[in-house]
Each structure stands twice: as structure tokens, then as C-alpha cells.
Coordinates of C-alpha atoms in Angstrom, one line a residue:
E913 CA 142.6 95.2 111.5
S914 CA 140.0 94.1 109.1
G915 CA 139.6 97.6 107.9
Y916 CA 143.2 97.8 106.9
R917 CA 142.9 94.4 105.2
E918 CA 139.8 95.6 103.2
S919 CA 141.6 98.8 102.3
I920 CA 144.6 96.9 100.9
K921 CA 142.3 94.9 98.7
E922 CA 140.8 98.0 97.2
Q923 CA 144.0 99.9 96.4
T924 CA 145.7 99.4 93.1
E925 CA 148.7 102.1 93.4
A926 CA 151.7 100.2 94.9
G927 CA 152.7 103.2 97.2
V928 CA 149.2 103.6 98.8
A929 CA 148.7 99.8 99.4
G930 CA 152.3 99.6 100.6
E931 CA 151.8 102.4 103.3
T932 CA 148.5 100.9 104.3
R933 CA 150.3 97.6 104.6
L934 CA 153.0 99.1 106.7
R935 CA 150.4 100.7 108.9
L936 CA 148.8 97.2 109.4
A937 CA 152.3 96.0 110.3
C938 CA 152.5 98.6 113.1
L939 CA 149.0 97.5 114.5
L940 CA 150.0 93.9 114.3
I941 CA 153.1 94.7 116.3
D942 CA 150.8 96.4 118.9
L943 CA 148.6 93.4 119.1
G944 CA 151.4 91.1 119.9
R945 CA 151.5 89.6 116.4
A946 CA 155.0 90.4 115.6
V947 CA 155.6 87.3 113.2
E948 CA 152.7 88.6 111.0
A949 CA 154.0 92.1 111.3
E950 CA 157.3 91.2 109.9
K951 CA 155.8 89.5 106.9
E952 CA 153.5 92.7 106.3
A953 CA 156.2 95.2 106.7
G954 CA 158.4 93.1 104.4
D955 CA 155.7 92.9 101.7
A956 CA 155.1 96.7 102.1
Q957 CA 158.8 97.3 101.8
E958 CA 158.9 95.6 98.4
M959 CA 155.8 97.4 97.2
L960 CA 157.1 100.7 98.3
R961 CA 160.4 100.2 96.7
V962 CA 158.8 99.2 93.4
G963 CA 156.5 102.1 93.8
G964 CA 159.5 104.5 93.9
A965 CA 158.7 105.6 97.7
A966 CA 162.3 105.1 98.9
D967 CA 161.6 106.9 102.3
L968 CA 158.5 104.9 103.1
A969 CA 160.5 101.6 102.0
L970 CA 163.2 102.7 104.6
W971 CA 160.4 103.0 107.2
A972 CA 159.2 99.5 106.3
Q973 CA 162.7 98.2 107.1
V974 CA 162.5 99.9 110.5
V975 CA 159.2 98.2 111.2
V976 CA 160.7 94.8 110.1
A977 CA 163.4 95.4 112.6
D978 CA 161.0 96.5 115.3
S979 CA 159.0 93.4 114.8
K980 CA 162.1 91.4 115.2
R981 CA 162.5 93.2 118.6
A982 CA 159.0 92.4 119.6
Q983 CA 159.7 88.6 118.8
G984 CA 162.9 89.0 121.2
R985 CA 165.4 88.7 118.2
M986 CA 167.3 91.8 119.7
K987 CA 170.7 91.0 118.0
E988 CA 169.0 90.9 114.6
A989 CA 167.0 93.9 115.2
M990 CA 169.8 96.0 116.3
A991 CA 172.1 94.8 113.3
D992 CA 169.3 95.8 111.0
L993 CA 168.9 99.2 112.6
G994 CA 172.6 99.9 112.4
R995 CA 172.5 99.2 108.7
I996 CA 169.2 101.1 108.3
L997 CA 170.7 104.1 110.1
T998 CA 173.6 104.4 107.6
L999 CA 170.8 104.4 104.8
A1000 CA 168.8 107.0 106.6
D1001 CA 171.7 109.4 106.3
N1002 CA 170.9 109.7 102.7
T1003 CA 167.1 110.6 103.2
S1004 CA 166.0 114.0 103.5
D1005 CA 162.9 112.9 105.5
G1006 CA 163.6 113.7 109.0
R1007 CA 160.6 111.6 110.1
V1008 CA 162.5 108.4 108.9
K1009 CA 165.5 109.2 110.8
L1010 CA 163.7 109.9 113.9
S1011 CA 161.9 106.4 113.4
V1012 CA 165.2 104.7 113.1
L1013 CA 166.6 106.4 116.2
V1014 CA 163.5 105.8 118.2
A1015 CA 163.5 102.1 117.2
R1016 CA 167.2 101.7 118.1
A1017 CA 166.4 103.2 121.6
R1018 CA 163.4 100.7 121.8
V1019 CA 165.8 97.8 121.2
A1020 CA 168.5 99.2 123.4
A1021 CA 165.6 99.5 126.3
A1022 CA 164.4 95.9 125.7
S1023 CA 167.7 94.6 125.8
S1024 CA 168.1 96.1 129.3
G1025 CA 164.5 95.2 130.3
V1026 CA 162.9 98.5 130.1
A1027 CA 159.4 98.3 128.4
P1028 CA 158.8 100.3 125.4
S1029 CA 156.1 103.1 125.5
R1030 CA 154.9 102.6 121.8
R1031 CA 155.8 100.2 119.2
C1032 CA 155.6 101.9 115.8
V1033 CA 156.6 105.5 115.1
Y1034 CA 156.3 107.8 112.1
T1035 CA 155.7 111.4 112.9
T1036 CA 154.3 114.4 111.2
T1037 CA 156.2 116.8 113.4
S1038 CA 157.3 120.0 111.8
R1039 CA 160.9 120.3 110.4
P1040 CA 162.2 122.9 113.1
S1041 CA 160.8 120.8 115.9
L1042 CA 162.0 117.6 114.4
E1043 CA 165.6 119.0 114.0
R1044 CA 165.3 119.7 117.8
I1045 CA 164.1 116.3 118.6
L1046 CA 166.7 114.6 116.6
S1047 CA 169.5 116.7 118.3
V1048 CA 168.2 115.6 121.5
I1049 CA 167.8 112.0 120.6
D1050 CA 171.3 112.0 119.0
S1051 CA 172.9 113.5 122.2
M1052 CA 171.0 110.9 124.4
W1053 CA 172.1 108.1 122.3
M1054 CA 175.7 109.0 122.3
R1055 CA 175.6 109.3 126.1
V1056 CA 173.9 105.6 126.2
A1057 CA 176.6 104.4 123.8
G1058 CA 179.4 106.1 125.9
S1059 CA 178.1 104.6 129.2
R1060 CA 178.2 101.2 127.5
T1061 CA 181.6 101.6 126.3
S1062 CA 183.0 102.7 129.5
A1063 CA 180.8 99.9 131.6
S1064 CA 182.5 97.2 129.2
S1065 CA 186.1 98.5 129.8

């Protein structure tokens, strides 16, 4: 954590500093410090937005939502992710789309008592692999949503 903080102090470019802050937020979630993570991710989002890094700013919103999940604020996290998912439709960065879908799955899992395997996701998967992964996640999500709809009827 201290290495991330030192790196932030040395950086002057908003995009680079924002991305470093974002990675620090992910680390803080993993360390169980979700309140701090929410603030770091929020600060990172603003830096990235100002720096013109729209896709990374969107990822920062995902990390803010994930920090809310880690704090047990499931309804807020799911509402945020629903809004973010709509915004993610406009990005060409499949990694951001995947991050949103994985975060939504984590919130759904946490809401049902299943422990998440990893807190913060931003992948460097190749585009063809990513499209296959997104297709699988989409179909799984639709099945989960369908089973919840039929269970509540």
C-alpha cells in the first residue's frame, strides 16, 4: 500500500495518477478497508474523468460500487452497477464491460451468501477471448436473472 501512495505523490499526469489510485482502491478492498477504497476510487474517477480517460473513469465507478458491496451496501452497489452497465454499453473497451458484469455477479453472489473469489477485476484478456468470456457471462447472468424472476412469481 505504501508503494502505491508514494507512486501517487510522484505522478503529475492525472490519468496515470488516477489509475494508480484506482489500483490502490482495489488493494484496499482486498485488505478489508472498503470505506477507504470507496474514497480512493471516487478520487480516481474524478482524476480520470478530468484527464479524459473515460473508460478508466467508468472502471473507477465499478470499483466504487464494489467497495459498497464490501461494506454490505448491496442495494446501493447493485443500483450503481445497473446504471454503470448502461454506460458500459457505450464503451469499446471490453475489459470495462467484463469488470461490470463480474462486479454485478459478485454483488448477486454476496447477496445470496456466496463468497467472492476476487474483489477487483480489470483484465488484459485478448479481444477474441474476451468476447467469448462476455458471451458466457451474459448467458449465465440471463439464467440467474430468469431463475430469480421465476422464483419470485
